[in-house]
C-alpha cells in the first residue's frame, strides 16, 4: 500500500489465483481479462493530503489550512524533538535502563498534527505510544520513561494536562473516552475528547462497543486510529476487508482517512472533527494512514515478518523530511533555525538520559504495596514467596 503524491490512486489488486499448466502454455493474442479483486484487499480509497512526500503544497476542497511560517516551524520542532526523545528512549532500553519501549518512529505527523488541533480544555485518552501527543500536552518526557523503567505508575496528574495515563490494555481507553465525552455533554461543556488507538486495537470488542455508545449518545469524541500497517506482526489485510475508516458508517457516524505522514492534513482533519464534536454533531473516526518504521516494541523483531523494501518505500515518505522540504522551498525556515533545533534536540537527549540514570531503583517488594488498602492474606503470602526467591540469588549461587 502506498501514499501517492496527490490523492491516493485507486488500484485493483489481483486475486492471487494460480495459473494451471495448460493455461500457462496456451497461446493467445488477446489481452488477458482483468483479474477479480480480492474481498480481503479492496480498492484503496483516497487520502486527505495537503503536503506531498516531496514537500509540495496541495489543497483540498473540504479540508484546508492556512498556517504562518512560525506555526509551521512549531510543528516541525515538535516532530523533531519527539523523534529525538523517542530515539533516546530506545537507546536507554537497549542499555538496560528501561524494561521496554514502544517507539513512535514514523508516526510523528499523525501525533503532532492531531495533538496541535486540541484546545487546552479538550481531554486525551492515549494508548502507550502517544509520546508526541504527551509532548504537546506538556507532559515531561522523563515521566513517561519513569513508567517504562518501573519507578512510577505514570508520574503525572491526568487532570493537570487533560492527558490520561497511558493504557496498556488494547482498546479499553476508547470506552473511557466515550464515557468521559458523555459526561462532558451532560455537563453542557463545549470541549471535546479524543481517543487514540492502533489498527490492531480496532478489532477489539471494547473499541466497537465505544462506537455503539458514542453514536447512540451523540458523544463529543474523536476516535483517532493510527493505522501503522502492522498490529505487532499481523498486516491490516488479516484484520479487515474494508478500510478501517469505513467501519464508522455502520455505527452511524462519519469516518475519514488522512495521510498520517502529512502533519498539515492531520491537523486540518482533526481540527474539523473536534469542531464537529463541539457543535453537538457526535463522534468521528479518523484513520491516519501511516507506517511504524520501528519495531512494535523493543521486544519485537520486525525483520521476521516485514520486507526491507516496504520500510524503504515508507522512509521516502518521512513526515519530518517532507515538512522540511516544504519550509525550505517556501523560505519559511533558514539554516540557522535547523542548526538551533539540532542543538536543542541534543540538549533534550542529554537531559532525558541523565534524568533516567538518576532515577532511584524501587524496592523489589514495592509491587505488593497498596494492592489493597488494608492488606490481604494472599498478597502477604505472595510477598513472602517473592522475598524468599530473591534471597536465593544472594552470593550468586543460584542458577
Short mmCIF file of C-alpha atoms in Angstrom, two decimals:
data_model
loop_
_atom_site.label_atom_id
_atom_site.label_comp_id
_atom_site.label_asym_id
_atom_site.label_seq_id
_atom_site.Cartn_x
_atom_site.Cartn_y
_atom_site.Cartn_z
CA UNK A 1 0.00 0.00 0.00
CA UNK A 2 1.40 3.38 -0.95
CA UNK A 3 0.60 7.01 -0.43
CA UNK A 4 0.91 8.86 -3.70
CA UNK A 5 1.92 12.47 -4.17
CA UNK A 6 -1.61 13.76 -4.71
CA UNK A 7 -4.73 11.88 -3.69
CA UNK A 8 -4.08 8.16 -3.40
CA UNK A 9 -4.87 6.43 -6.66
CA UNK A 10 -7.44 3.66 -6.62
CA UNK A 11 -5.83 0.40 -7.67
CA UNK A 12 -7.11 -3.08 -8.27
CA UNK A 13 -5.18 -5.97 -6.79
CA UNK A 14 -5.14 -9.47 -8.21
CA UNK A 15 -6.93 -12.29 -6.51
CA UNK A 16 -3.77 -14.35 -6.43
CA UNK A 17 -5.32 -17.28 -8.39
CA UNK A 18 -2.62 -19.68 -9.57
CA UNK A 19 -2.27 -20.43 -13.28
CA UNK A 20 -2.71 -24.03 -14.36
CA UNK A 21 -0.16 -25.84 -16.50
CA UNK A 22 -2.49 -25.74 -19.51
CA UNK A 23 -3.23 -22.05 -19.19
CA UNK A 24 0.45 -21.27 -18.87
CA UNK A 25 1.24 -22.91 -22.24
CA UNK A 26 -1.87 -21.78 -24.11
CA UNK A 27 -1.03 -19.18 -26.74
CA UNK A 28 -3.36 -16.28 -27.42
CA UNK A 29 -3.09 -12.83 -28.89
CA UNK A 30 -6.00 -11.43 -26.93
CA UNK A 31 -5.38 -9.21 -23.94
CA UNK A 32 -5.85 -11.08 -20.66
CA UNK A 33 -9.04 -10.36 -18.79
CA UNK A 34 -8.77 -8.23 -15.66
CA UNK A 35 -8.42 -10.37 -12.58
CA UNK A 36 -11.10 -10.26 -9.95
CA UNK A 37 -10.41 -8.13 -6.95
CA UNK A 38 -9.92 -9.99 -3.68
CA UNK A 39 -12.52 -9.29 -1.00
CA UNK A 40 -9.68 -9.18 1.52
CA UNK A 41 -7.91 -6.43 -0.43
CA UNK A 42 -10.45 -3.85 -1.65
CA UNK A 43 -9.68 -0.78 -3.65
CA UNK A 44 -7.77 1.75 -1.63
CA UNK A 45 -9.73 4.97 -1.01
CA UNK A 46 -8.46 8.47 -1.47
CA UNK A 47 -6.47 10.11 1.28
CA UNK A 48 -6.88 13.61 2.60
CA UNK A 49 -3.50 15.10 1.79
CA UNK A 50 -2.20 18.68 1.88
CA UNK A 51 1.53 18.05 1.62
CA UNK A 52 3.03 15.51 -0.78
CA UNK A 53 6.02 13.33 0.14
CA UNK A 54 8.14 15.65 -1.99
CA UNK A 55 7.08 18.66 0.06
CA UNK A 56 4.66 20.13 -2.48
CA UNK A 57 1.69 22.01 -1.00
CA UNK A 58 -1.68 20.99 -2.41
CA UNK A 59 -5.22 22.00 -1.48
CA UNK A 60 -8.34 20.05 -0.63
CA UNK A 61 -11.89 21.31 -1.21
CA UNK A 62 -13.17 20.23 2.23
CA UNK A 63 -10.06 20.23 4.39
CA UNK A 64 -7.58 23.02 4.04
CA UNK A 65 -5.49 25.06 6.40
CA UNK A 66 -3.51 28.28 6.32
CA UNK A 67 -0.56 28.41 8.71
CA UNK A 68 2.05 31.06 9.35
CA UNK A 69 5.76 30.37 9.00
CA UNK A 70 6.03 30.42 12.78
CA UNK A 71 3.30 27.80 13.14
CA UNK A 72 4.98 25.60 10.55
CA UNK A 73 8.27 25.85 12.39
CA UNK A 74 6.46 24.93 15.61
CA UNK A 75 5.05 21.76 14.07
CA UNK A 76 8.46 20.84 12.70
CA UNK A 77 10.10 21.44 16.07
CA UNK A 78 7.53 19.24 17.81
CA UNK A 79 8.17 16.37 15.42
CA UNK A 80 11.96 16.63 15.59
CA UNK A 81 12.08 16.76 19.39
CA UNK A 82 9.57 13.93 19.71
CA UNK A 83 11.70 11.77 17.43
CA UNK A 84 14.87 12.67 19.36
CA UNK A 85 13.26 11.77 22.66
CA UNK A 86 11.98 8.53 21.18
CA UNK A 87 15.43 7.60 19.86
CA UNK A 88 16.99 8.28 23.25
CA UNK A 89 14.41 6.10 24.96
CA UNK A 90 15.11 3.25 22.54
CA UNK A 91 18.83 3.53 23.27
CA UNK A 92 18.22 3.59 27.01
CA UNK A 93 16.18 0.41 26.78
CA UNK A 94 18.95 -1.31 24.82
CA UNK A 95 21.37 -0.28 27.57
CA UNK A 96 19.19 -1.88 30.23
CA UNK A 97 17.86 1.37 31.70
CA UNK A 98 14.22 0.71 30.67
CA UNK A 99 12.27 -2.50 30.80
CA UNK A 100 10.50 -1.87 27.49
CA UNK A 101 9.83 0.89 24.96
CA UNK A 102 7.22 1.37 22.23
CA UNK A 103 8.65 3.62 19.54
CA UNK A 104 6.66 6.21 17.60
CA UNK A 105 9.18 6.41 14.76
CA UNK A 106 7.35 7.32 11.55
CA UNK A 107 4.14 8.38 13.29
CA UNK A 108 5.22 11.89 14.33
CA UNK A 109 2.96 13.74 11.90
CA UNK A 110 -0.14 11.83 12.97
CA UNK A 111 0.51 12.55 16.63
CA UNK A 112 1.74 16.14 16.43
CA UNK A 113 -0.81 17.21 13.85
CA UNK A 114 -3.75 15.80 15.79
CA UNK A 115 -2.48 16.99 19.17
CA UNK A 116 -1.95 20.58 18.00
CA UNK A 117 -5.59 20.64 16.89
CA UNK A 118 -6.69 20.25 20.52
CA UNK A 119 -7.74 23.01 22.87
CA UNK A 120 -6.44 23.09 26.45
CA UNK A 121 -9.85 22.04 27.79
CA UNK A 122 -10.11 19.01 25.50
CA UNK A 123 -9.29 15.65 27.06
CA UNK A 124 -6.94 12.99 25.67
CA UNK A 125 -7.07 9.23 26.20
CA UNK A 126 -3.85 7.69 24.80
CA UNK A 127 -2.51 4.19 24.36
CA UNK A 128 1.16 3.56 25.22
CA UNK A 129 2.78 5.05 22.11
CA UNK A 130 1.48 8.63 22.12
CA UNK A 131 4.77 10.24 23.13
CA UNK A 132 4.31 13.07 20.64
CA UNK A 133 0.83 13.80 21.97
CA UNK A 134 2.19 13.78 25.52
CA UNK A 135 4.83 16.28 24.43
CA UNK A 136 2.18 18.62 23.02
CA UNK A 137 0.14 18.33 26.24
CA UNK A 138 3.11 19.41 28.34
CA UNK A 139 3.88 16.05 29.97
CA UNK A 140 7.56 15.86 30.95
CA UNK A 141 9.22 13.10 28.89
CA UNK A 142 11.00 11.79 31.98
CA UNK A 143 7.62 10.89 33.48
CA UNK A 144 6.96 8.59 30.53
CA UNK A 145 10.34 6.95 30.96
CA UNK A 146 9.82 6.53 34.69
CA UNK A 147 6.81 4.37 33.92
CA UNK A 148 8.74 2.19 31.46
CA UNK A 149 11.59 1.97 33.98
CA UNK A 150 9.14 0.82 36.63
CA UNK A 151 9.70 3.60 39.15
CA UNK A 152 6.25 5.18 38.87
CA UNK A 153 2.75 4.35 37.70
CA UNK A 154 2.51 7.19 35.24
CA UNK A 155 4.11 10.05 37.07
CA UNK A 156 1.72 12.82 36.11
CA UNK A 157 -1.69 14.05 37.21
CA UNK A 158 -4.03 13.50 34.24
CA UNK A 159 -6.18 16.45 35.23
CA UNK A 160 -3.22 18.84 35.13
CA UNK A 161 -2.72 18.31 31.39
CA UNK A 162 -6.07 16.77 30.41
CA UNK A 163 -3.95 13.82 29.31
CA UNK A 164 -4.90 10.47 30.77
CA UNK A 165 -2.33 7.93 31.91
CA UNK A 166 -1.03 5.51 29.30
CA UNK A 167 -3.27 2.49 28.69
CA UNK A 168 -1.61 -0.85 28.01
CA UNK A 169 -4.79 -2.94 27.58
CA UNK A 170 -5.72 -2.68 23.91
CA UNK A 171 -8.77 -0.58 23.17
CA UNK A 172 -10.07 -0.05 26.70
CA UNK A 173 -9.27 3.67 26.59
CA UNK A 174 -11.87 4.17 23.87
CA UNK A 175 -14.59 3.19 26.35
CA UNK A 176 -13.10 5.55 28.93
CA UNK A 177 -13.07 8.33 26.36
CA UNK A 178 -16.68 7.67 25.35
CA UNK A 179 -17.88 7.71 28.93
CA UNK A 180 -15.96 10.90 29.63
CA UNK A 181 -17.40 12.51 26.50
CA UNK A 182 -20.92 11.54 27.52
CA UNK A 183 -20.27 13.28 30.83
CA UNK A 184 -18.97 16.37 29.05
CA UNK A 185 -22.19 16.54 27.04
CA UNK A 186 -24.35 16.17 30.13
CA UNK A 187 -22.39 18.94 31.83
CA UNK A 188 -23.13 21.23 28.91
CA UNK A 189 -19.46 21.95 28.18
CA UNK A 190 -18.27 22.63 24.64
CA UNK A 191 -14.99 20.76 24.98
CA UNK A 192 -14.21 17.57 23.06
CA UNK A 193 -12.49 14.26 23.77
CA UNK A 194 -10.04 12.33 21.61
CA UNK A 195 -9.12 8.65 21.92
CA UNK A 196 -6.01 7.21 20.27
CA UNK A 197 -5.64 3.59 19.24
CA UNK A 198 -3.97 1.49 16.58
CA UNK A 199 -5.16 -0.66 13.72
CA UNK A 200 -4.72 -3.77 15.87
CA UNK A 201 -6.90 -2.40 18.65
CA UNK A 202 -9.64 -1.60 16.13
CA UNK A 203 -10.53 -5.30 16.17
CA UNK A 204 -11.11 -5.31 19.90
CA UNK A 205 -14.64 -5.52 21.26
CA UNK A 206 -14.08 -2.51 23.52
CA UNK A 207 -13.47 -0.27 20.51
CA UNK A 208 -16.63 -1.42 18.75
CA UNK A 209 -18.67 -1.03 21.94
CA UNK A 210 -17.37 2.52 22.28
CA UNK A 211 -18.55 3.19 18.72
CA UNK A 212 -22.04 1.99 19.67
CA UNK A 213 -22.31 4.12 22.80
CA UNK A 214 -20.77 7.24 21.26
CA UNK A 215 -23.15 7.11 18.31
CA UNK A 216 -26.28 6.43 20.35
CA UNK A 217 -25.49 9.15 22.87
CA UNK A 218 -24.04 11.56 20.32
CA UNK A 219 -20.89 11.88 22.40
CA UNK A 220 -18.38 14.63 21.52
CA UNK A 221 -15.49 12.24 20.90
CA UNK A 222 -12.99 11.80 18.09
CA UNK A 223 -11.59 8.33 17.53
CA UNK A 224 -8.08 8.69 16.11
CA UNK A 225 -6.79 5.41 14.71
CA UNK A 226 -3.14 5.35 13.71
CA UNK A 227 -3.11 2.64 11.07
CA UNK A 228 0.60 1.85 11.01
CA UNK A 229 0.00 -1.24 8.84
CA UNK A 230 1.12 -3.82 11.39
CA UNK A 231 -0.67 -4.96 14.55
CA UNK A 232 2.52 -6.29 16.13
CA UNK A 233 3.17 -8.88 13.38
CA UNK A 234 -0.13 -9.08 11.52
CA UNK A 235 -0.83 -6.96 8.41
CA UNK A 236 -4.05 -5.00 8.18
CA UNK A 237 -5.32 -7.33 5.41
CA UNK A 238 -5.78 -10.02 8.05
CA UNK A 239 -7.99 -7.79 10.19
CA UNK A 240 -10.42 -6.04 7.90
CA UNK A 241 -11.94 -6.48 4.46
CA UNK A 242 -12.72 -2.78 4.24
CA UNK A 243 -10.60 0.28 5.04
CA UNK A 244 -10.84 0.96 8.76
CA UNK A 245 -12.42 4.40 8.47
CA UNK A 246 -15.41 2.89 6.63
CA UNK A 247 -16.39 0.98 9.75
CA UNK A 248 -17.80 4.20 11.19
CA UNK A 249 -20.60 4.15 8.64
CA UNK A 250 -22.06 1.01 10.15
CA UNK A 251 -22.33 2.72 13.53
CA UNK A 252 -23.93 5.86 12.15
CA UNK A 253 -21.19 8.47 12.19
CA UNK A 254 -18.64 9.72 9.65
CA UNK A 255 -15.17 8.35 9.06
CA UNK A 256 -12.29 9.82 7.10
CA UNK A 257 -8.88 8.59 6.01
CA UNK A 258 -5.99 11.05 6.17
CA UNK A 259 -2.37 10.81 5.12
CA UNK A 260 -0.83 10.08 8.51
CA UNK A 261 2.61 11.25 7.34
CA UNK A 262 1.25 14.69 6.46
CA UNK A 263 1.23 16.87 9.57
CA UNK A 264 -0.82 19.59 7.87
CA UNK A 265 -3.57 17.20 6.81
CA UNK A 266 -3.67 15.55 10.24
CA UNK A 267 -4.03 18.97 11.85
CA UNK A 268 -6.78 20.09 9.47
CA UNK A 269 -8.84 16.89 9.63
CA UNK A 270 -8.60 16.55 13.41
CA UNK A 271 -9.48 20.19 13.93
CA UNK A 272 -12.60 19.79 11.79
CA UNK A 273 -13.64 16.63 13.66
CA UNK A 274 -13.16 18.32 17.05
CA UNK A 275 -15.20 21.31 15.96
CA UNK A 276 -17.93 18.99 14.77
CA UNK A 277 -17.96 17.28 18.18
CA UNK A 278 -18.16 20.62 19.98
CA UNK A 279 -21.16 21.61 17.88
CA UNK A 280 -23.01 18.59 19.22
CA UNK A 281 -22.85 16.60 15.99
CA UNK A 282 -21.36 13.49 17.57
CA UNK A 283 -18.31 11.31 17.01
CA UNK A 284 -15.93 10.98 14.07
CA UNK A 285 -13.48 8.21 13.21
CA UNK A 286 -10.17 9.36 11.72
CA UNK A 287 -7.91 6.75 10.18
CA UNK A 288 -4.39 8.15 9.93
CA UNK A 289 -2.73 6.05 7.23
CA UNK A 290 0.89 5.88 8.35
CA UNK A 291 3.69 3.38 8.98
CA UNK A 292 5.51 2.06 12.02
CA UNK A 293 9.13 2.30 10.91
CA UNK A 294 10.47 0.76 14.11
CA UNK A 295 9.56 -2.43 15.94
CA UNK A 296 6.23 -2.77 17.72
CA UNK A 297 8.22 -2.59 20.97
CA UNK A 298 11.84 -3.24 21.81
CA UNK A 299 10.94 -6.89 22.46
CA UNK A 300 9.83 -7.30 18.84
CA UNK A 301 11.85 -8.20 15.73
CA UNK A 302 10.05 -6.85 12.64
CA UNK A 303 12.63 -8.35 10.27
CA UNK A 304 10.90 -11.69 10.83
CA UNK A 305 7.69 -10.55 9.15
CA UNK A 306 8.36 -7.35 7.18
CA UNK A 307 10.27 -6.75 3.97
CA UNK A 308 13.13 -4.25 3.89
CA UNK A 309 11.74 -2.83 0.67
CA UNK A 310 8.49 -1.95 2.42
CA UNK A 311 10.25 0.11 5.03
CA UNK A 312 12.42 1.80 2.41
CA UNK A 313 9.29 2.76 0.48
CA UNK A 314 7.82 4.44 3.56
CA UNK A 315 11.08 6.11 4.54
CA UNK A 316 10.75 8.08 1.31
CA UNK A 317 7.51 9.49 2.77
CA UNK A 318 9.10 10.52 6.06
CA UNK A 319 6.85 13.12 7.75
CA UNK A 320 9.72 15.26 9.03
CA UNK A 321 11.62 15.32 5.75
CA UNK A 322 8.53 16.35 3.79
CA UNK A 323 7.73 19.33 6.02
CA UNK A 324 11.38 20.40 5.96
CA UNK A 325 11.38 20.32 2.16
CA UNK A 326 8.25 22.45 2.05
CA UNK A 327 9.59 25.04 4.51
CA UNK A 328 12.92 25.29 2.69
CA UNK A 329 11.25 25.62 -0.72
CA UNK A 330 8.92 28.36 0.54
CA UNK A 331 11.52 30.17 2.62
CA UNK A 332 9.73 29.52 5.93
CA UNK A 333 12.93 28.43 7.71
CA UNK A 334 16.62 29.09 7.25
CA UNK A 335 19.80 27.21 8.11
CA UNK A 336 20.06 28.96 11.48
CA UNK A 337 16.68 27.58 12.54
CA UNK A 338 17.65 23.99 11.75
CA UNK A 339 21.02 24.39 13.48
CA UNK A 340 19.43 25.78 16.62
CA UNK A 341 16.89 22.98 16.64
CA UNK A 342 19.66 20.40 16.31
CA UNK A 343 21.34 21.87 19.39
CA UNK A 344 18.04 21.87 21.28
CA UNK A 345 17.47 18.28 20.23
CA UNK A 346 20.81 17.12 21.62
CA UNK A 347 20.21 19.04 24.85
CA UNK A 348 16.88 17.25 25.25
CA UNK A 349 18.51 13.88 24.67
CA UNK A 350 21.16 14.57 27.29
CA UNK A 351 18.61 15.78 29.84
CA UNK A 352 16.47 12.71 29.37
CA UNK A 353 19.44 10.35 29.58
CA UNK A 354 20.77 11.89 32.76
CA UNK A 355 17.34 12.02 34.38
CA UNK A 356 16.65 8.34 33.72
CA UNK A 357 20.00 7.21 35.09
CA UNK A 358 19.43 9.28 38.21
CA UNK A 359 16.06 7.68 38.93
CA UNK A 360 16.06 5.63 42.12
CA UNK A 361 15.64 1.88 41.96
CA UNK A 362 12.47 0.97 43.86
CA UNK A 363 12.40 -1.77 46.47
CA UNK A 364 11.62 -5.14 44.92
CA UNK A 365 8.71 -5.67 47.27
CA UNK A 366 7.09 -2.31 46.44
CA UNK A 367 4.97 -4.04 43.80
CA UNK A 368 2.94 -5.64 46.60
CA UNK A 369 2.26 -2.35 48.40
CA UNK A 370 -1.10 -0.63 48.02
CA UNK A 371 -2.74 -3.54 46.20
CA UNK A 372 -5.38 -3.44 48.92
CA UNK A 373 -5.99 -0.59 51.33
CA UNK A 374 -5.78 -2.77 54.43
CA UNK A 375 -3.60 -5.64 53.28
CA UNK A 376 -4.59 -9.13 52.18
CA UNK A 377 -3.56 -12.62 53.25
CA UNK A 378 -2.91 -13.79 49.69
CA UNK A 379 -0.76 -10.73 48.91
CA UNK A 380 1.21 -11.31 52.14
CA UNK A 381 1.81 -14.91 51.09
CA UNK A 382 2.95 -13.87 47.61
CA UNK A 383 5.27 -11.23 49.10
CA UNK A 384 6.89 -13.80 51.37
CA UNK A 385 7.42 -16.20 48.48
CA UNK A 386 8.96 -13.44 46.38
CA UNK A 387 11.32 -12.38 49.18
CA UNK A 388 12.46 -15.98 49.61
CA UNK A 389 13.02 -16.28 45.86
CA UNK A 390 15.13 -13.11 45.78
CA UNK A 391 17.15 -14.29 48.76
CA UNK A 392 18.05 -17.48 46.88
CA UNK A 393 20.17 -15.38 44.49
CA UNK A 394 22.39 -13.82 47.17
CA UNK A 395 26.05 -14.58 46.69
CA UNK A 396 25.45 -15.59 43.09
CA UNK A 397 24.94 -19.23 43.98
CA UNK A 398 21.55 -19.60 42.35
CA UNK A 399 21.43 -20.98 38.81
#
